[in-house]
Tab-separated table of C-alpha atoms and ligand atoms in Angstrom:
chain	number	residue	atom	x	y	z
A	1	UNK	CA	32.603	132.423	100.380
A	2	UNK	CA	33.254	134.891	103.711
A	3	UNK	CA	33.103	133.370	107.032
A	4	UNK	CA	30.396	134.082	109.003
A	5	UNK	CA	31.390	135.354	112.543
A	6	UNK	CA	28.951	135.535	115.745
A	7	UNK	CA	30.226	138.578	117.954
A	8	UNK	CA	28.518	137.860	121.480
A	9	UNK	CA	28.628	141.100	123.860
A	10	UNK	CA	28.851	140.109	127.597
A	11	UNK	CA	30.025	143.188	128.895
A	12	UNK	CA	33.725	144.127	129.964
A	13	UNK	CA	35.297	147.760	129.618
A	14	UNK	CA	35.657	147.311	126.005
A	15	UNK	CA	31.979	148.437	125.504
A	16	UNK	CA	31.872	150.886	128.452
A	17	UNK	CA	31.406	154.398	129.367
A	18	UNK	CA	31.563	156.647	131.999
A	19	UNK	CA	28.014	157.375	134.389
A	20	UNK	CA	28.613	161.395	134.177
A	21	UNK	CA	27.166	161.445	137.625
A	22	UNK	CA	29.732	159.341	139.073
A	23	UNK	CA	32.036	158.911	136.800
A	24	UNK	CA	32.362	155.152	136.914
A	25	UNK	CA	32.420	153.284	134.291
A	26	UNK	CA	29.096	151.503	133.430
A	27	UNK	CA	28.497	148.795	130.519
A	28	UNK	CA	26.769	150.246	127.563
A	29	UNK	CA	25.377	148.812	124.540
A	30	UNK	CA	26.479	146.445	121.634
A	31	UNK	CA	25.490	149.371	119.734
A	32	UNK	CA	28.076	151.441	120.941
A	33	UNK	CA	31.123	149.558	119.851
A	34	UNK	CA	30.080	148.934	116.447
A	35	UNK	CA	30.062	153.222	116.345
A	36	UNK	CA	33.065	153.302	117.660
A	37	UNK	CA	34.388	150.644	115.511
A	38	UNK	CA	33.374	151.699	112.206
A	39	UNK	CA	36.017	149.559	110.638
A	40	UNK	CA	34.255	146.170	111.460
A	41	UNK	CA	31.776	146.789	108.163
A	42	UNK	CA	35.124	146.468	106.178
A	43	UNK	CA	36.313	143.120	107.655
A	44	UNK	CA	36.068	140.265	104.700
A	45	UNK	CA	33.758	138.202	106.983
A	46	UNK	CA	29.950	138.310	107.387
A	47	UNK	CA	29.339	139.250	111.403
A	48	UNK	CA	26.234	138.951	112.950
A	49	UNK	CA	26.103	140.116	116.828
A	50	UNK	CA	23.565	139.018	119.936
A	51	UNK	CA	24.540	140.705	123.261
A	52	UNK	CA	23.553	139.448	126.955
A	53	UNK	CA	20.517	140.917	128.048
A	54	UNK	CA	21.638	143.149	130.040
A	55	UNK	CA	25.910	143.656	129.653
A	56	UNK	CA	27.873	142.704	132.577
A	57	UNK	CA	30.962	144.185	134.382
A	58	UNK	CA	32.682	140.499	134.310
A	59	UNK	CA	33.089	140.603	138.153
A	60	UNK	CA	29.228	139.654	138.155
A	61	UNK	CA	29.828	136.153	136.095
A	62	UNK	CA	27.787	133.702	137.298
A	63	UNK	CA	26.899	129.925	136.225
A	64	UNK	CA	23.951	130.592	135.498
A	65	UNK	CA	25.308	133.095	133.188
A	66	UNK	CA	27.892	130.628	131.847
A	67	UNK	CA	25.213	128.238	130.699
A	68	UNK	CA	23.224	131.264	128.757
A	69	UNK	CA	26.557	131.810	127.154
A	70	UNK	CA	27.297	128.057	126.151
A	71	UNK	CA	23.974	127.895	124.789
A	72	UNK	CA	24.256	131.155	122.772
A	73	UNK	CA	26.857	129.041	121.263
A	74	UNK	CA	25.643	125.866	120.845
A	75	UNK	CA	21.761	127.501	119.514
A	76	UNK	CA	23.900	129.122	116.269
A	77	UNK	CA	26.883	126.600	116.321
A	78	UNK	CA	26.062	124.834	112.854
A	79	UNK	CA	25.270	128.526	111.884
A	80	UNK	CA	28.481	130.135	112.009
A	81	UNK	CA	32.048	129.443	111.556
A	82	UNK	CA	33.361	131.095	114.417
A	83	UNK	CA	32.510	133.046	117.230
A	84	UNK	CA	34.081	135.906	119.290
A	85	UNK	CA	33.356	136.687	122.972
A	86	UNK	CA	33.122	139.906	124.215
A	87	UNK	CA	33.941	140.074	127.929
A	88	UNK	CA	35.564	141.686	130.306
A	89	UNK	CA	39.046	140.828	131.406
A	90	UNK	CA	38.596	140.112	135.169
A	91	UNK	CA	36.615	137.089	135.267
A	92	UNK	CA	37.549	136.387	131.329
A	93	UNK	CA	39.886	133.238	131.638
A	94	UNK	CA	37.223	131.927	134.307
A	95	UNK	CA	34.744	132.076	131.401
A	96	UNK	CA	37.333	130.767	128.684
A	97	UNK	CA	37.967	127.358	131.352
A	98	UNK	CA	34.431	127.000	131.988
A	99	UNK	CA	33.213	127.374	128.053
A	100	UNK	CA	36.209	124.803	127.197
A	101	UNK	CA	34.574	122.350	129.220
A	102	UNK	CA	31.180	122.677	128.519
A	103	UNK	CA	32.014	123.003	124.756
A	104	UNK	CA	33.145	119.661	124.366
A	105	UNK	CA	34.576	118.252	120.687
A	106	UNK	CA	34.638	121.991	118.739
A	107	UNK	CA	35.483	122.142	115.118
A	108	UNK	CA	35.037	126.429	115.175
A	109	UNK	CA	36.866	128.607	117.104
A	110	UNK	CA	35.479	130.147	120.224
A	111	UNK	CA	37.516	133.603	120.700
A	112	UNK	CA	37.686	135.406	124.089
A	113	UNK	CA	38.080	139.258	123.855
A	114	UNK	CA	38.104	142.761	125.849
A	115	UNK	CA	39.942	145.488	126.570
A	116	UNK	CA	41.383	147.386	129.176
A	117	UNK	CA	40.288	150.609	128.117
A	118	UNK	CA	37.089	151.725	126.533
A	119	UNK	CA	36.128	151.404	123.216
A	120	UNK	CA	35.407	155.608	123.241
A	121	UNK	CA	38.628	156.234	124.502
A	122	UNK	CA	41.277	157.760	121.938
A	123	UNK	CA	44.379	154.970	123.122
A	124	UNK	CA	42.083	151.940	123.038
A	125	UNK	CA	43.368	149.086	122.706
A	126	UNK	CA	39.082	147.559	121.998
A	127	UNK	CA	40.126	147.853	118.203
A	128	UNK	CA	42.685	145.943	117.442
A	129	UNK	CA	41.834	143.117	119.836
A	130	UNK	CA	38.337	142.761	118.566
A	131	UNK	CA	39.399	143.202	114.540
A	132	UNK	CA	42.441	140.469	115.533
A	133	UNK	CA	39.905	138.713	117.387
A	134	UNK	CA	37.605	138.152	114.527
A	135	UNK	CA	40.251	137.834	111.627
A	136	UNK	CA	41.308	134.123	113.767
A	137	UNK	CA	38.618	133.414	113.939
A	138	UNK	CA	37.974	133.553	110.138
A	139	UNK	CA	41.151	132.044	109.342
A	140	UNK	CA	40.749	128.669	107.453
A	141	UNK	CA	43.114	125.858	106.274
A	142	UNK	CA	43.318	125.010	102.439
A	143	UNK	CA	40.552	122.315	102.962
A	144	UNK	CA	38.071	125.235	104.256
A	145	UNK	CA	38.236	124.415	107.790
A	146	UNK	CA	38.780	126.491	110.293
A	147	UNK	CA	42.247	126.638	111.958
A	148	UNK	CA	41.206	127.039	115.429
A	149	UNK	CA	39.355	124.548	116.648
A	150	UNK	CA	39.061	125.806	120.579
A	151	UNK	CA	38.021	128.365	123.236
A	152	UNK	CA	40.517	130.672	123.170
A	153	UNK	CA	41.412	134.560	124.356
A	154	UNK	CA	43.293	136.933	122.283
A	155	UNK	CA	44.781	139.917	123.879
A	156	UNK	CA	47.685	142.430	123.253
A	157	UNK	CA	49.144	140.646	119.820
A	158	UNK	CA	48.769	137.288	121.053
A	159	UNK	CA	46.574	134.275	120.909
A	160	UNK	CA	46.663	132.056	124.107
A	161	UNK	CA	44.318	128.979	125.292
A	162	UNK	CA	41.806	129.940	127.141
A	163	UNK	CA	42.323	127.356	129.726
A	164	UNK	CA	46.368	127.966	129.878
A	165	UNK	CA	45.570	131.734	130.417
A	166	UNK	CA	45.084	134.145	133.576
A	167	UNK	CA	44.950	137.820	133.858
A	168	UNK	CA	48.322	138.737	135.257
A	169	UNK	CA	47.783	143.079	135.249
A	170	UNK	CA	45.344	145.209	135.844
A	171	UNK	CA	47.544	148.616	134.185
A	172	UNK	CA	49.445	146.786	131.031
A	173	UNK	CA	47.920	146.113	127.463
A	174	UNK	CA	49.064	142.712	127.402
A	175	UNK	CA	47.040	141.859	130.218
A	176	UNK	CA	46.776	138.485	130.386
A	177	UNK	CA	49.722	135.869	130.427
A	178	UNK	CA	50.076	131.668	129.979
A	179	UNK	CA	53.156	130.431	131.944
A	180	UNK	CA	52.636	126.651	131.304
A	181	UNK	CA	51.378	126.276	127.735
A	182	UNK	CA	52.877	128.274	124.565
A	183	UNK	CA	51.121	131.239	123.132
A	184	UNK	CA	48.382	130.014	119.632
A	185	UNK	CA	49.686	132.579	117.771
A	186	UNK	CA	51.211	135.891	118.021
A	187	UNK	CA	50.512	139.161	115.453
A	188	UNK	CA	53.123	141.211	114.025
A	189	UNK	CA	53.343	142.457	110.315
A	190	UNK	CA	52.711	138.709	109.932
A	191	UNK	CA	50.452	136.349	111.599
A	192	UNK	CA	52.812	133.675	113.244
A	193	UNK	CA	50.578	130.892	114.501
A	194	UNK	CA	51.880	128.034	116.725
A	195	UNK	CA	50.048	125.151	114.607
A	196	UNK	CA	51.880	122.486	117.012
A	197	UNK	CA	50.476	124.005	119.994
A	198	UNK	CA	46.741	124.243	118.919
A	199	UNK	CA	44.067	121.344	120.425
A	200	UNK	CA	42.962	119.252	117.585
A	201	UNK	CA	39.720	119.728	115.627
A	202	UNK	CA	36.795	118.137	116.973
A	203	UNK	CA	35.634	114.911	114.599
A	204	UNK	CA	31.564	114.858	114.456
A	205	UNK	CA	29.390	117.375	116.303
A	206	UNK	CA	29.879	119.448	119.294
A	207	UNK	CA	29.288	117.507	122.688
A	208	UNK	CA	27.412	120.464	124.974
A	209	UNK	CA	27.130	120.231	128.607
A	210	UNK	CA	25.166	122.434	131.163
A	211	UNK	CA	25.332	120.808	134.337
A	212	UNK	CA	27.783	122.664	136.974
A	213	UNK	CA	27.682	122.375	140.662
A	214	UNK	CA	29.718	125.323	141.968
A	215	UNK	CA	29.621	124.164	145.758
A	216	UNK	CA	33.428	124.284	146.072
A	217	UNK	CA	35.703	125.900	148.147
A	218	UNK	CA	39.749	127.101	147.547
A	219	UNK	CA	41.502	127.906	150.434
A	220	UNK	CA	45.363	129.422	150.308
A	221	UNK	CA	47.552	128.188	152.791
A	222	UNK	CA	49.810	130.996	154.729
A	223	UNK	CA	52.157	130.521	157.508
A	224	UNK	CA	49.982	130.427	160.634
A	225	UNK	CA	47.105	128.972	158.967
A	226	UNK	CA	44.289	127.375	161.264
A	227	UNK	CA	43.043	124.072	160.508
A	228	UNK	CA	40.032	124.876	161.536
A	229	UNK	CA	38.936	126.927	158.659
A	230	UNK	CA	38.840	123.583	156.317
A	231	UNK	CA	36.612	121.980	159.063
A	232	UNK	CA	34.212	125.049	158.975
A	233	UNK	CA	34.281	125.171	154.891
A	234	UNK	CA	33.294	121.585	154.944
A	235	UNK	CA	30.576	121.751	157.572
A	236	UNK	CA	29.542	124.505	155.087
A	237	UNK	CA	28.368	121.941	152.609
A	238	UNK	CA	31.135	122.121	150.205
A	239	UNK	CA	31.818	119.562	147.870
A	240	UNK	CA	35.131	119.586	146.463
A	241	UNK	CA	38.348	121.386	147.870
A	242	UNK	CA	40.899	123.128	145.922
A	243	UNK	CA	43.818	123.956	147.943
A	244	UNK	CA	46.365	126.480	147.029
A	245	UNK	CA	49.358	124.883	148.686
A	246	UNK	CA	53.320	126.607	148.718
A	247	UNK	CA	56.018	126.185	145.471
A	248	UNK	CA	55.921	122.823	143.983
A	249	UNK	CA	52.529	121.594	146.014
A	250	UNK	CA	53.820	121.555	149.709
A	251	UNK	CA	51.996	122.367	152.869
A	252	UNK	CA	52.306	121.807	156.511
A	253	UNK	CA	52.664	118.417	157.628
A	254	UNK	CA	51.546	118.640	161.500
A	255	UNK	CA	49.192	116.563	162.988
A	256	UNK	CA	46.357	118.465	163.411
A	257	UNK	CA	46.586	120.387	159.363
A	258	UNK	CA	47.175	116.776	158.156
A	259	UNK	CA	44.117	115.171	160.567
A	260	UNK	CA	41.965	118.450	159.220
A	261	UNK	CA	42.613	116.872	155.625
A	262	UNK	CA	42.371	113.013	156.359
A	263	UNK	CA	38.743	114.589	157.483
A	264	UNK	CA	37.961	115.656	154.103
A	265	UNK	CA	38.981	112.473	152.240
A	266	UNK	CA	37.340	110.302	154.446
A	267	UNK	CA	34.184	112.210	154.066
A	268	UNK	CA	34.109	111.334	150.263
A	269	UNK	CA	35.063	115.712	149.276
A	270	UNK	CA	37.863	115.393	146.357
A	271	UNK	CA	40.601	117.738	147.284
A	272	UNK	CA	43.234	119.206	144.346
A	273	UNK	CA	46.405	120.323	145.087
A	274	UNK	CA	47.141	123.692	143.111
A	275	UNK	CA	50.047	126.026	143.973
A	276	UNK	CA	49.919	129.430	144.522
A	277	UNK	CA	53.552	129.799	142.072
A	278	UNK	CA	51.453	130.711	138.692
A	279	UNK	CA	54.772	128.798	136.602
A	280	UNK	CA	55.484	125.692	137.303
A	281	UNK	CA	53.661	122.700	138.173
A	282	UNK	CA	52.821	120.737	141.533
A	283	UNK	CA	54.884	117.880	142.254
A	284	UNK	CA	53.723	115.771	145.151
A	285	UNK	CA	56.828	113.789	145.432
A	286	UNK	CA	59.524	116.067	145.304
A	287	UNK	CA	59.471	117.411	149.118
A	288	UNK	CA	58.336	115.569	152.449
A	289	UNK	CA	56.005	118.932	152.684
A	290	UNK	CA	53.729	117.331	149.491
A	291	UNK	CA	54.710	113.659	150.022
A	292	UNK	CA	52.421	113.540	152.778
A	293	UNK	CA	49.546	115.462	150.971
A	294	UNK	CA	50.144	112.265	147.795
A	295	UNK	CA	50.099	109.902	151.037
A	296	UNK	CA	46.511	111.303	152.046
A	297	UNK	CA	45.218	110.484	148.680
A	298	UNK	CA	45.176	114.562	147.620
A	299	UNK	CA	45.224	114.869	143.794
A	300	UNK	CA	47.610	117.111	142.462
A	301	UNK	CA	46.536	119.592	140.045
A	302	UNK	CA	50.259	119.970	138.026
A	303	UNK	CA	50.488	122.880	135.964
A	304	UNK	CA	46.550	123.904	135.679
A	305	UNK	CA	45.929	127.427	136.277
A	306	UNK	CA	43.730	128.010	139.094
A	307	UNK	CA	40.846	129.171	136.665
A	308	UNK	CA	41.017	125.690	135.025
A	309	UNK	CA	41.030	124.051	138.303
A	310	UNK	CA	37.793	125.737	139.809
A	311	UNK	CA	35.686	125.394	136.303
A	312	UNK	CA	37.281	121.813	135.710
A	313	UNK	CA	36.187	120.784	139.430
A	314	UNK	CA	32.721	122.801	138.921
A	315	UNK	CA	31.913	121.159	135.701
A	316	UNK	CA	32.744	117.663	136.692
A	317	UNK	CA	31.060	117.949	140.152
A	318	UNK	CA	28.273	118.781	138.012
A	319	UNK	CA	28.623	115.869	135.820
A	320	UNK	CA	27.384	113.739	139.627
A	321	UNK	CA	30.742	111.820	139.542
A	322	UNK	CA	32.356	110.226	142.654
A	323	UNK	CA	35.559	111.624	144.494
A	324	UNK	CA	37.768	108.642	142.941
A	325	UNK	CA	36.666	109.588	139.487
A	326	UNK	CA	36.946	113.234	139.911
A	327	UNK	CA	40.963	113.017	141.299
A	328	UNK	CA	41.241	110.560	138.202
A	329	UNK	CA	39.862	113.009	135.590
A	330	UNK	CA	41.460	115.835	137.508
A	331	UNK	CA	45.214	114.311	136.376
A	332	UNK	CA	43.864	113.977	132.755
A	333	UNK	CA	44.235	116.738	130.151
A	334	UNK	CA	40.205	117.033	129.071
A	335	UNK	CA	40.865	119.904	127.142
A	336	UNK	CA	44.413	120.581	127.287
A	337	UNK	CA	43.760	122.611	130.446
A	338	UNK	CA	46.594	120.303	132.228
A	339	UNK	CA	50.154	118.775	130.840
A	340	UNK	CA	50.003	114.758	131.249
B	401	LIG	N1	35.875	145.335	135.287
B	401	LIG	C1	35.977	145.038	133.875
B	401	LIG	C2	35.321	143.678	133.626
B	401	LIG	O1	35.932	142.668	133.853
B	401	LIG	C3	37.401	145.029	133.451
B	401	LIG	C4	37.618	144.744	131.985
B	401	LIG	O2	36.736	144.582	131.211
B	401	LIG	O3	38.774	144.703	131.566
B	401	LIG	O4	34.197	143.633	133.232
């Protein structure tokens, strides 16, 4: 029996064209790509496609948006056997963190796809991400199910987690890169995938959330950097602080930085420790510069991405838990967004 695929158009460059007045490009219609892609009716999979209302360039991502998605998902989950997102590559591996959270316990994959240039134009590279795209996510195991079980984004010949994954150039193919956590799979003449490195299927049926509470703040430190911004972002009614601090997690350790931060932990606001070095992870201990920041009771983030970190902190603010249980959950891989 062929898989049946759900193809979900957001928006992104992959399905855009250029305004002739301005010559900007402009999102365009679901219709569009599947001209331009005439090879999708020969695919050995049944796809069905749904597009956003109205497509988005992916710099206008909202929550609210986020939670249409999820539910997209969730309303045809026990319908399909996979689904590939359409989106475009700025704000994609924001998307892919968020949906990872909200789509809790998946047994189908959830594929993340764009472009960085049009489907129309002659050098795209829209074809043989989205035909990859959807041939993973019809892949199956000798038992029938499916072989990835998680959100995901393919791009360039390779399969990463979506949560592991940020977009690293604006000009190359292979746009996006993940430092910290080894590739799913990578396409050559063969399809190598990484079985060891995929997040186990999902027992029983999908857990969905929709509650986010996106009142958070991340502020990168910089030589010369005035306390009194994190005073000013907290009388600003934020409710948890994601600091992007210097190599492996340090930061200034005079008085008044270190008072500025004492501030926000005594006034209940979870702050995470993320560094602004993309490879690596943070290491509280290893340098007076981060002991301190351990001392003040600041979580450290390790190895997430800063994408994880803002959707992870979004998603569990949302979920109305206290500071202590946040920096506890915040150390914990939920969806193999962090190494333990
Ligand atoms: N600005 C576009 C977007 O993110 C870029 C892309 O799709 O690659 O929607």
């Amino acid at each position: 029996m062929s898989r049946k695929i759900l193809l979900i158009y957001t928006g992104g460059t992959i399905g855009m064209a250029k305004n002739p007045e301005t010559g900007s490009l402009v999102p365009f219609d679901l219709d569009h790509i599947s001209k331009a892609i005439p090879e999708l009716t020969l695919l050995p999979c049944q796809i069905h496609t749904i597009s956003f209302e109205e497509p988005i360039d992916s710099s206008n991502m909202t929550p609210t948006l986020w939670v249409e998605l999820a539910l997209m998902i969730r309303n045809n989950y026990d319908l399909y056997d996979g689904f590939v997102v359409m989106h475009g590559s700025d704000t994609m591996a924001y998307t892919a963190s968020m949906m990872s959270f909200l789509l809790d316990n998946l047994s189908k994959p959830v594929i993340f796809t764009g472009s960085q240039l049009p489907v129309g134009v002659l050098r795209t590279d829209a074809k043989e991400n989205l035909i990859s795209s959807i041939e993973l996510a019809s892949l199956t195991n000798q038992d029938g199910s499916a072989v990835i079980t998680e959100v995901a984004i393919y791009f360039e010949y390779k399969l990463y987690r979506g949560n592991r994954t940020f977009k690293n150039s604006s000009s190359n193919f292979e746009a996006f890169y993940s430092p910290n956590y080894p590739d799913l799979a990578e396409l050559g003449v063969e399809m190598k995938i990484n079985t060891e490195a995929l997040w186990p299927r999902g027992n029983g049926p999908l857990r969905f959330h929709q509650s986010i509470n996106s009142n958070i703040a991340v502020i990168p430190l910089f030589p010369g950097f005035n306390e009194n911004i994190i005073y000013k972002t907290l009388e600003a009614g934020t409710q948890g602080l994601i600091l992007r601090t210097f190599g492996a997690g340090n930061a200034p350790n005079n008085f008044a930085f270190t008072e500025s931060l004492k501030h926000c932990i005594d006034s209940g606001i979870p702050v995470i420790n993320v560094s602004q070095c993309r490879m690596g992870s943070v290491n509280q201990n290893k340098y007076a510069a981060g002991r301190h920041l351990q001392d003040l009771g600041i979580t450290s983030g390790k190895d997430s991405t800063i994408e994880a970190a803002i959707t992870k902190m979004m998603f569990l603010l949302g979920q109305n838990l206290g500071s202590i249980e946040i920096a506890n959950l915040f150390g914990k891989s939920l969806r193999g967004e962090i190494s333990e």
